[in-house]
Coordinates of C-alpha atoms and ligand atoms in Angstrom, one line a residue:
M11 CA 22.1 2.9 17.7
K12 CA 19.5 1.2 15.6
Y13 CA 19.2 4.4 13.8
D14 CA 22.9 4.3 12.8
S15 CA 22.9 0.7 11.7
L16 CA 19.9 1.0 9.6
L17 CA 21.1 4.0 7.7
A18 CA 24.3 2.2 7.0
R19 CA 22.6 -0.6 5.3
S20 CA 20.7 1.5 2.9
F21 CA 23.4 1.3 0.3
S22 CA 26.2 -0.8 1.5
K23 CA 25.5 -4.2 0.2
H24 CA 25.2 -3.5 -3.4
E25 CA 28.0 -1.0 -3.2
Q26 CA 30.2 -3.6 -1.7
K27 CA 29.3 -6.0 -4.5
K28 CA 30.1 -3.4 -7.0
L29 CA 33.3 -2.7 -5.1
G30 CA 34.0 -6.4 -5.0
I31 CA 35.7 -7.0 -8.3
G32 CA 36.4 -3.4 -9.1
A33 CA 38.0 -2.7 -5.8
F34 CA 40.0 -5.8 -5.9
V35 CA 41.5 -5.0 -9.2
S36 CA 41.8 -1.3 -8.6
C37 CA 43.3 -2.1 -5.2
F38 CA 46.2 -3.6 -6.9
I39 CA 46.5 -1.0 -9.6
L40 CA 45.9 1.9 -7.2
A41 CA 48.2 0.5 -4.6
A42 CA 50.9 0.3 -7.2
T43 CA 50.1 3.8 -8.6
F44 CA 49.9 5.2 -5.1
C45 CA 53.3 4.1 -4.2
F46 CA 54.6 5.3 -7.5
L47 CA 52.8 8.7 -7.1
F48 CA 53.9 9.3 -3.6
K49 CA 57.4 8.0 -3.6
P50 CA 59.0 10.9 -5.4
E51 CA 56.9 13.5 -3.6
I52 CA 58.7 14.1 -0.4
R53 CA 56.5 15.8 2.1
H54 CA 57.6 17.0 5.4
F55 CA 57.4 14.7 8.3
R56 CA 57.6 16.8 11.5
V57 CA 60.0 14.3 12.9
V58 CA 62.0 16.0 15.6
N59 CA 64.8 13.7 15.8
V60 CA 65.3 10.2 14.4
K61 CA 68.3 8.9 16.1
V62 CA 67.5 5.3 16.5
S63 CA 65.7 3.3 14.0
L64 CA 64.5 0.2 15.5
R65 CA 62.8 -0.9 12.3
G66 CA 63.1 -4.6 12.0
S67 CA 64.8 -4.9 15.4
P68 CA 63.6 -7.9 17.2
K69 CA 63.5 -6.0 20.5
I70 CA 60.6 -3.9 19.3
L71 CA 58.6 -7.1 18.8
A72 CA 58.4 -7.6 22.5
I73 CA 57.5 -4.0 23.0
T74 CA 56.4 -4.2 26.6
E75 CA 59.9 -5.2 27.6
E76 CA 61.2 -1.9 26.5
V77 CA 61.5 0.4 29.4
T78 CA 62.1 4.1 29.6
K79 CA 64.8 4.1 32.1
P80 CA 65.1 7.7 33.1
K81 CA 61.4 8.0 33.9
K82 CA 60.9 11.2 32.1
P83 CA 57.8 12.0 30.1
Y84 CA 58.2 12.8 26.4
F85 CA 56.1 15.9 26.7
E86 CA 55.0 17.7 29.7
I87 CA 52.0 15.9 31.0
E88 CA 48.8 17.7 31.9
Q89 CA 46.7 16.5 34.7
E90 CA 44.4 14.8 32.4
K91 CA 40.6 14.8 32.5
Q92 CA 38.4 12.2 30.8
I93 CA 40.4 10.6 28.0
C94 CA 37.9 8.5 26.2
N95 CA 34.3 9.2 25.7
V96 CA 32.3 6.1 24.9
L97 CA 28.9 7.7 25.5
H98 CA 28.4 9.3 22.1
T99 CA 25.9 7.4 20.0
R100 CA 27.7 7.6 16.7
A101 CA 31.4 7.2 17.6
D102 CA 33.8 6.6 20.5
L103 CA 36.4 9.3 20.8
C104 CA 39.6 9.7 22.8
E105 CA 41.3 13.0 23.1
M106 CA 44.6 13.3 25.0
K107 CA 47.4 15.7 25.5
G108 CA 50.7 14.9 27.0
D109 CA 52.9 12.0 26.3
I110 CA 51.3 9.7 23.8
R111 CA 53.0 6.7 22.2
I112 CA 51.5 4.6 19.5
H113 CA 52.8 1.2 18.4
G114 CA 50.7 0.7 15.3
N115 CA 51.6 -2.8 14.6
S116 CA 50.3 -4.0 18.0
S117 CA 47.3 -1.5 17.8
T118 CA 48.3 -0.1 21.1
I119 CA 48.4 3.4 22.3
F120 CA 50.0 4.4 25.6
F121 CA 49.0 7.5 27.4
V122 CA 51.7 8.2 29.9
S123 CA 50.4 9.6 33.1
I124 CA 51.7 10.9 36.4
D125 CA 48.4 10.2 38.1
D126 CA 48.0 7.9 41.1
E127 CA 49.4 4.6 40.0
K128 CA 46.3 2.8 40.9
K129 CA 44.2 4.7 38.6
Q130 CA 45.3 2.9 35.5
N131 CA 42.8 2.4 32.8
S132 CA 42.3 1.0 29.3
W133 CA 39.8 1.3 26.5
N134 CA 39.0 -0.5 23.3
I135 CA 38.3 1.9 20.5
R136 CA 37.3 1.2 16.9
P137 CA 38.0 4.5 15.2
Y138 CA 35.1 4.6 12.7
A139 CA 31.9 6.6 13.1
R140 CA 29.2 4.0 12.8
K141 CA 29.0 2.7 16.3
G142 CA 26.4 0.0 16.9
D143 CA 26.5 -1.3 13.3
D144 CA 28.3 -4.5 13.8
R145 CA 28.6 -5.2 10.1
A146 CA 30.6 -2.0 9.6
M147 CA 32.5 -2.1 12.9
D148 CA 33.6 -5.7 12.8
S149 CA 36.0 -4.8 10.0
V150 CA 37.6 -1.9 11.9
T151 CA 40.7 -2.4 14.0
N152 CA 40.2 -2.5 17.7
L153 CA 42.7 -0.1 19.2
I154 CA 43.8 -0.5 22.8
V155 CA 44.3 2.7 24.6
K156 CA 46.2 2.3 27.8
K157 CA 46.7 4.9 30.4
V158 CA 50.0 3.9 32.0
H159 CA 51.9 5.4 34.9
I160 CA 55.3 6.8 34.1
S161 CA 56.9 4.3 36.4
Q162 CA 55.6 1.4 34.3
Q163 CA 57.2 -0.3 31.3
I164 CA 56.5 1.9 28.4
P165 CA 57.9 1.6 24.9
I166 CA 60.6 4.0 23.9
C167 CA 59.8 6.6 21.3
T168 CA 61.6 5.9 18.0
R169 CA 60.0 8.9 16.2
N170 CA 59.0 12.1 17.9
Y171 CA 56.5 14.4 16.4
T172 CA 55.5 17.9 17.4
V173 CA 52.1 18.0 15.7
P174 CA 48.9 16.4 17.0
A175 CA 47.8 13.1 15.5
V176 CA 44.3 11.9 14.5
V177 CA 43.7 8.2 14.2
F178 CA 41.0 6.8 12.0
S179 CA 40.0 3.8 9.9
T180 CA 39.2 3.5 6.2
K181 CA 37.3 0.3 6.6
G182 CA 33.7 -0.1 7.7
Y183 CA 31.5 1.1 4.8
A184 CA 34.2 3.3 3.4
G185 CA 34.2 2.9 -0.4
N186 CA 30.5 3.6 -0.5
H187 CA 30.2 7.2 -1.6
F188 CA 27.6 8.1 1.0
H189 CA 29.5 6.5 3.8
D190 CA 32.8 8.0 2.7
F191 CA 31.2 11.4 3.5
S192 CA 28.9 10.5 6.3
D193 CA 31.2 8.3 8.3
V194 CA 34.7 9.6 7.4
L195 CA 35.1 12.9 5.6
I196 CA 32.6 15.0 7.5
P197 CA 33.7 13.6 10.8
L198 CA 37.4 14.1 9.8
F199 CA 36.6 17.7 8.9
Q200 CA 35.0 18.3 12.2
T201 CA 37.9 16.7 14.0
S202 CA 40.9 18.2 12.2
R203 CA 39.9 21.4 10.3
R204 CA 40.7 23.7 13.2
L205 CA 44.3 22.5 13.2
N206 CA 45.0 24.2 9.9
G207 CA 46.9 21.4 8.4
E208 CA 49.3 21.0 11.3
V209 CA 48.1 17.5 12.0
Q210 CA 49.4 14.0 11.3
F211 CA 46.7 11.5 10.1
L212 CA 47.4 7.9 11.3
I213 CA 45.3 5.5 9.3
T214 CA 44.3 2.0 10.4
N215 CA 42.9 -0.4 7.9
N216 CA 44.5 1.7 5.3
M217 CA 43.0 1.5 1.8
P218 CA 45.3 3.1 -0.7
W219 CA 42.6 3.5 -3.3
W220 CA 40.5 5.4 -0.7
I221 CA 43.4 7.7 0.1
K222 CA 43.8 8.3 -3.5
K223 CA 40.2 9.0 -4.1
F224 CA 40.1 11.7 -1.4
K225 CA 43.7 12.8 -1.8
A226 CA 42.8 16.5 -2.4
V227 CA 40.6 16.6 0.7
L228 CA 43.2 14.9 2.9
Q229 CA 46.0 17.2 1.6
R230 CA 43.8 20.2 2.4
L231 CA 43.3 19.0 6.0
S232 CA 46.8 17.9 6.7
K233 CA 50.1 19.1 5.4
Y234 CA 51.7 15.7 6.1
E235 CA 51.4 12.5 4.2
T236 CA 49.2 10.0 5.9
I237 CA 50.8 7.1 7.8
D238 CA 49.6 3.6 7.5
V239 CA 49.9 3.0 11.2
D240 CA 49.2 -0.7 11.2
K241 CA 52.5 -1.2 9.4
E242 CA 54.5 0.9 11.8
K243 CA 56.9 -1.1 13.8
D244 CA 58.3 2.1 15.2
V245 CA 56.9 3.7 18.3
L246 CA 55.5 7.1 17.2
C247 CA 55.2 9.7 19.9
F248 CA 52.9 12.7 19.8
P249 CA 52.1 15.7 22.1
S250 CA 48.4 15.2 21.5
M251 CA 46.2 12.7 19.8
T252 CA 42.6 12.1 18.9
I253 CA 41.5 8.6 18.4
G254 CA 38.3 8.2 16.4
L255 CA 36.4 11.0 14.7
K256 CA 33.8 13.5 15.9
A257 CA 30.5 12.5 14.3
N258 CA 27.1 13.8 15.4
K259 CA 24.6 13.6 12.5
E260 CA 23.9 11.4 9.5
F261 CA 25.7 13.0 6.4
S262 CA 25.7 16.3 8.3
I263 CA 26.9 18.2 11.3
N264 CA 24.9 18.8 14.4
T265 CA 25.6 22.4 15.0
S266 CA 24.8 22.2 18.7
E267 CA 27.7 19.8 19.1
S268 CA 30.2 21.4 16.7
S269 CA 31.8 24.7 15.9
Y270 CA 31.3 23.9 12.3
N271 CA 28.2 23.6 10.1
M272 CA 27.6 21.9 6.7
L273 CA 28.1 25.2 4.9
D274 CA 31.6 25.3 6.3
F275 CA 32.1 21.8 4.9
T276 CA 30.7 22.4 1.5
R277 CA 32.5 25.7 1.1
F278 CA 35.7 23.8 2.1
L279 CA 35.0 21.3 -0.6
K280 CA 34.4 24.0 -3.2
S281 CA 37.7 25.6 -2.5
T282 CA 39.4 22.2 -2.3
Y283 CA 38.2 21.3 -5.8
S284 CA 38.3 24.9 -7.1
L285 CA 34.6 24.9 -7.9
K286 CA 33.6 28.1 -9.5
R287 CA 29.9 28.3 -8.9
K288 CA 29.0 29.5 -5.5
S289 CA 25.3 29.9 -6.1
A290 CA 22.7 28.5 -8.5
V291 CA 21.2 30.5 -11.4
R292 CA 18.6 33.0 -10.3
L293 CA 15.7 33.3 -12.7
K294 CA 13.9 36.6 -12.6
K295 CA 10.5 36.4 -11.1
N296 CA 8.6 38.6 -13.4
A297 CA 10.5 38.3 -16.6
D298 CA 8.9 36.7 -19.5
D299 CA 9.5 33.0 -18.8
D300 CA 10.5 31.9 -22.3
D301 CA 12.8 34.7 -22.8
E302 CA 14.3 34.3 -19.4
R303 CA 14.9 30.6 -19.9
R304 CA 16.5 31.1 -23.2
K305 CA 19.0 33.5 -21.7
N306 CA 19.6 31.7 -18.5
K307 CA 18.9 28.0 -18.9
P308 CA 18.7 26.2 -15.6
R309 CA 20.6 23.0 -15.6
L310 CA 19.2 19.7 -14.4
L311 CA 21.4 16.7 -13.6
I312 CA 19.7 13.3 -13.5
I313 CA 21.6 10.6 -11.7
S314 CA 21.0 7.3 -13.4
R315 CA 21.7 4.1 -11.6
S316 CA 22.4 1.0 -13.7
R317 CA 21.9 -1.9 -11.3
T318 CA 19.2 -1.1 -8.8
R319 CA 16.6 1.6 -8.4
R320 CA 16.8 2.5 -12.0
F321 CA 14.7 4.9 -14.0
T322 CA 13.1 2.8 -16.7
N323 CA 11.8 5.7 -18.7
I324 CA 14.7 8.2 -18.6
E325 CA 14.0 9.5 -22.1
E326 CA 10.5 10.6 -21.1
I327 CA 11.9 12.4 -18.1
V328 CA 14.5 14.1 -20.2
A329 CA 11.9 15.2 -22.7
L330 CA 9.7 16.6 -20.0
A331 CA 12.5 18.5 -18.4
K332 CA 13.6 19.9 -21.8
S333 CA 10.1 21.0 -22.6
L334 CA 10.1 23.0 -19.4
G335 CA 13.2 24.8 -20.3
F336 CA 15.9 22.8 -18.6
K337 CA 19.3 21.9 -20.0
V338 CA 19.5 18.3 -19.0
G339 CA 22.5 16.0 -18.2
V340 CA 22.2 12.3 -17.4
E341 CA 25.1 10.7 -15.5
E342 CA 26.1 7.8 -13.4
T343 CA 28.9 9.9 -11.9
R344 CA 31.6 7.3 -11.7
E345 CA 34.6 9.3 -12.9
N346 CA 37.3 10.6 -10.5
L347 CA 36.1 12.8 -7.8
A348 CA 37.5 16.1 -9.1
Q349 CA 35.6 15.6 -12.3
V350 CA 32.4 14.6 -10.6
A351 CA 32.8 17.7 -8.4
K352 CA 33.2 20.0 -11.3
K353 CA 30.4 18.5 -13.2
V354 CA 27.9 18.5 -10.4
N355 CA 28.8 22.1 -9.5
S356 CA 27.8 23.2 -13.0
F357 CA 24.2 22.2 -12.4
D358 CA 21.3 23.9 -10.6
V359 CA 19.1 20.9 -9.9
L360 CA 20.2 17.4 -9.0
M361 CA 17.7 14.6 -9.3
G362 CA 17.8 10.9 -8.5
V363 CA 16.2 7.9 -6.9
H364 CA 17.3 7.6 -3.2
G365 CA 20.8 6.3 -3.4
A366 CA 24.5 7.0 -2.9
G367 CA 24.7 9.2 -6.1
L368 CA 22.8 11.9 -4.3
T369 CA 25.8 12.3 -2.0
N370 CA 27.2 14.5 -4.8
M371 CA 24.9 17.2 -3.7
V372 CA 27.8 18.4 -1.6
F373 CA 29.3 19.9 -4.8
L374 CA 26.1 21.8 -5.8
P375 CA 26.2 25.6 -5.7
E376 CA 24.3 27.0 -2.8
N377 CA 20.5 27.5 -3.3
A378 CA 20.5 24.8 -5.9
S379 CA 17.7 22.1 -5.6
V380 CA 17.8 18.4 -4.9
I381 CA 14.9 16.3 -6.1
Q382 CA 14.9 12.9 -4.4
I383 CA 12.7 10.3 -6.0
V384 CA 11.3 8.4 -3.0
G385 CA 10.4 4.8 -4.0
L386 CA 7.9 2.6 -2.1
G387 CA 9.1 2.0 1.4
M388 CA 12.0 4.5 1.1
E389 CA 10.5 7.4 3.1
W390 CA 12.4 7.0 6.2
V391 CA 15.8 6.4 4.7
S392 CA 15.2 9.3 2.2
K393 CA 14.5 11.7 4.9
E394 CA 17.4 10.8 7.2
D395 CA 20.0 10.4 4.5
F396 CA 19.3 13.2 2.1
E397 CA 16.4 15.4 2.9
I398 CA 17.7 16.7 6.3
P399 CA 21.3 16.9 5.1
A400 CA 20.3 18.8 1.9
M401 CA 18.6 21.5 4.0
D402 CA 21.7 21.7 6.3
M403 CA 23.7 22.5 3.1
N404 CA 21.5 25.4 2.2
L405 CA 20.0 23.5 -0.7
K406 CA 16.3 23.4 -1.6
Y407 CA 14.8 20.0 -1.2
L408 CA 11.9 18.5 -3.2
G409 CA 10.8 14.9 -2.5
Y410 CA 8.8 13.1 -5.1
K411 CA 7.0 10.2 -3.5
I412 CA 6.1 7.8 -6.3
S413 CA 2.7 6.2 -6.6
V414 CA 2.3 2.4 -6.6
N415 CA 1.9 2.5 -10.4
E416 CA 5.3 4.0 -10.8
S417 CA 7.1 1.2 -9.0
S418 CA 8.3 -1.9 -10.7
L419 CA 7.2 -3.8 -7.7
I420 CA 3.7 -3.9 -9.2
Q421 CA 5.1 -6.4 -11.7
Q422 CA 6.3 -8.7 -8.9
Y423 CA 3.4 -8.6 -6.4
P424 CA -0.3 -8.6 -6.7
L425 CA -1.9 -5.2 -5.8
E426 CA -3.3 -6.6 -2.5
H427 CA 0.1 -7.8 -1.4
H428 CA 1.4 -6.2 1.8
V429 CA 4.6 -5.2 0.0
L430 CA 2.5 -2.8 -2.1
K431 CA -0.3 -2.1 0.3
D432 CA 1.7 -1.5 3.4
P433 CA 5.3 -0.4 2.6
P434 CA 7.2 0.6 5.8
G435 CA 7.0 4.3 6.4
N436 CA 9.2 4.3 9.5
M437 CA 12.5 3.0 10.8
I438 CA 13.0 -0.7 9.9
S439 CA 14.1 -3.0 12.7
P440 CA 17.6 -4.4 12.3
K441 CA 16.0 -7.9 12.2
G442 CA 13.8 -7.0 9.2
W443 CA 16.5 -5.1 7.4
T444 CA 17.8 -7.8 5.0
S445 CA 14.4 -8.6 3.7
Y446 CA 13.4 -5.0 3.5
R447 CA 16.4 -4.1 1.5
K448 CA 16.0 -7.0 -0.8
V449 CA 12.5 -6.0 -1.7
Y450 CA 12.4 -2.3 -1.6
L451 CA 16.0 -1.2 -2.4
D452 CA 17.3 -4.0 -4.6
Q453 CA 14.3 -5.0 -6.6
Q454 CA 12.6 -1.7 -7.2
D455 CA 12.9 0.3 -10.4
V456 CA 11.0 3.5 -11.0
K457 CA 8.9 4.5 -14.0
I458 CA 8.1 8.1 -13.5
D459 CA 4.6 9.2 -14.5
V460 CA 5.7 12.4 -16.3
N461 CA 2.3 14.0 -16.0
R462 CA 2.4 13.6 -12.3
F463 CA 6.0 14.6 -12.0
R464 CA 5.7 17.7 -14.1
G465 CA 4.6 19.7 -11.0
T466 CA 7.7 18.8 -9.2
L467 CA 9.9 20.1 -12.0
L468 CA 7.9 23.3 -12.2
K469 CA 8.4 23.7 -8.4
A470 CA 12.1 23.3 -9.0
L471 CA 12.0 26.2 -11.5
E472 CA 10.0 28.3 -9.1
L473 CA 12.7 27.7 -6.4
L474 CA 15.3 29.1 -8.7
K475 CA 13.5 32.4 -8.9
S476 CA 14.7 35.0 -6.6
Ligands
LIG13 C1 62.0 11.5 21.7 O1 61.9 12.3 22.8 C2 62.4 11.7 24.0 C3 62.1 12.7 25.2 O2 62.6 13.9 24.9 C4 63.8 11.3 23.9 O3 64.2 10.6 25.1 C5 64.0 10.4 22.7 O4 65.3 10.1 22.5 C6 63.4 11.0 21.5 N1 63.5 10.0 20.4 C7 64.0 10.3 19.3 C8 64.0 9.2 18.3 O5 64.5 11.4 19.0
LIG14 C1 53.2 -7.0 13.2 O1 51.9 -7.6 13.3 C2 51.9 -8.8 12.5 C3 50.5 -9.4 12.6 O2 49.9 -9.1 13.8 C4 52.9 -9.8 13.1 O3 52.9 -11.0 12.3 C5 54.3 -9.1 13.1 O4 55.2 -10.0 13.7 C6 54.3 -7.8 13.8 N1 55.5 -7.2 13.6 C7 56.1 -6.4 14.6 C8 57.4 -5.8 14.3 O5 55.6 -6.3 15.7
LIG15 C1 22.1 17.7 18.2 O1 22.7 17.8 19.5 C2 21.8 18.2 20.5 C3 22.7 18.5 21.7 O2 23.5 17.4 22.0 C4 20.8 17.1 20.7 O3 19.9 17.5 21.8 C5 20.1 16.9 19.5 O4 19.2 15.8 19.6 C6 21.0 16.6 18.3 N1 20.3 16.5 17.1 C7 20.4 15.6 16.2 C8 19.6 15.7 14.9 O5 21.2 14.6 16.3
LIG16 C1 20.5 31.8 -1.2 O1 19.2 32.3 -1.1 C2 18.9 33.1 0.0 C3 17.5 33.4 0.1 O2 16.9 33.5 -1.2 C4 19.8 34.4 -0.1 O3 19.7 35.2 1.0 C5 21.3 33.9 -0.3 O4 22.1 35.0 -0.5 C6 21.5 32.9 -1.4 N1 22.8 32.4 -1.3 C7 23.7 32.5 -2.3 C8 25.0 32.0 -2.1 O5 23.3 33.0 -3.4
LIG17 C1 -2.8 2.6 -11.4 O1 -3.1 1.9 -12.5 C2 -4.4 1.2 -12.5 C3 -4.5 0.4 -13.8 O2 -3.6 0.8 -14.8 C4 -5.4 2.3 -12.4 O3 -6.7 1.7 -12.3 C5 -5.2 3.1 -11.1 O4 -6.1 4.2 -11.0 C6 -3.8 3.6 -11.1 N1 -3.5 4.2 -9.8 C7 -2.9 5.4 -9.6 C8 -2.7 5.8 -8.2 O5 -2.5 6.0 -10.5

């Protein structure tokens, strides 16, 4: 659990700051655009029959007073097993089949059962995959899942669906690029891909700009437009429902707990964004190097950050890379996602200081390389967040651990200071996180010693040889 919360914090704060004004403004703009964009596009709701619309009806406000009189389940009820599993370390998850009714506005889900009446049960579930991290989870709606006996008072279905539903939140750290993938998209893929689009997404803490950012992915996973379930005054009924998302590894998939792996995910993204390059350039091993590079220039993308963890001598790095035969791009990758995906996919090597921009490795062609610049004190977060995931994606990974002299921290602390002498190499305790982050993540820029770094770039070239 500590593990989860720590990773979360490696980017979130500054990202949130960044999001602050931007998101606020874009929220309005995007919300408006979103409504505008989606209104004319009528996508199919698999509503079986909408006879009664109780929208706005005062009766529905007091929903527990609504009683299904002929005590008949909406769908045939299976003798259910375990409904909610709260033992996973990353996320709570409920999976049910039968007669499921959700009243979004009251954050309540009823699972109608024919079990022994005494065996009623209820769970509180926050459908976001960063369990144990209070700062993320506090913003996520607490859904009440109630197993109720058929003889009890149960709200009447006002919209009946035939497809399964998946309920998840776009709060928490969503909006931070890394967390978008680690906490939402990869888990959502694991949860819903097998349904081949025949699934209704019910979103709590709906963020229209988030939906817009990942529209292509969402449309690929579900044929139906997402429902902002918090606003639903109707009672939506489903034959099966998953509450929360399956999550089992940071920015990756634990293949012993999933039928998917990260290659499935990155291939899915490549087809979603129509990315052309499936694999990185292959330089011939024994061909004359200069000749080879002229014909088949490997491309290096340097992710520059502008606020924290900056490269302070980017020109030198670019010059070095060019001298070794790379075609070099420098980007902050802030355009829309389809453009970012296409751009990143056109490169063979992605390089950056530990940070959310490296998340874009998901768009690299297979067998491309990732060079993570590991600043002082960033070893642990670098390994968990990007090194292991990169290898899960069939990418080659190179870590460049900077020396003290390459860190801007030497301008702020005397050489004997423990900040420089003894940077944390392991997991940081939640208590120490804020001060850790302030020093090592927010105040540290990097000046690459190009002579020292040269070997890493040569290694990257080597890795592109078949
Ligand atoms: C939904 O299905 C139930 C059970 O078949 C039925 O009683 C109810 O009228 C249906 N609701 C709507 C809105 O069609
Ligand atoms: C929906 O929830 C809001 C806030 O909790 C409440 O003010 C409103 O009355 C609710 N509406 C319905 C129809 O339940
Ligand atoms: C992956 O799942 C297996 C089986 O549950 C577990 O033993 C292992 O520790 C997990 N690995 C990671 C990296 O989470
Ligand atoms: C990646 O490299 C491995 C080993 O060099 C090779 O077997 C595989 O085919 C490559 N994948 C692609 C997509 O080129
Ligand atoms: C760092 O710089 C100092 C002075 O500029 C030098 O004496 C020292 O050897 C350098 N250390 C490393 C690890 O490069």
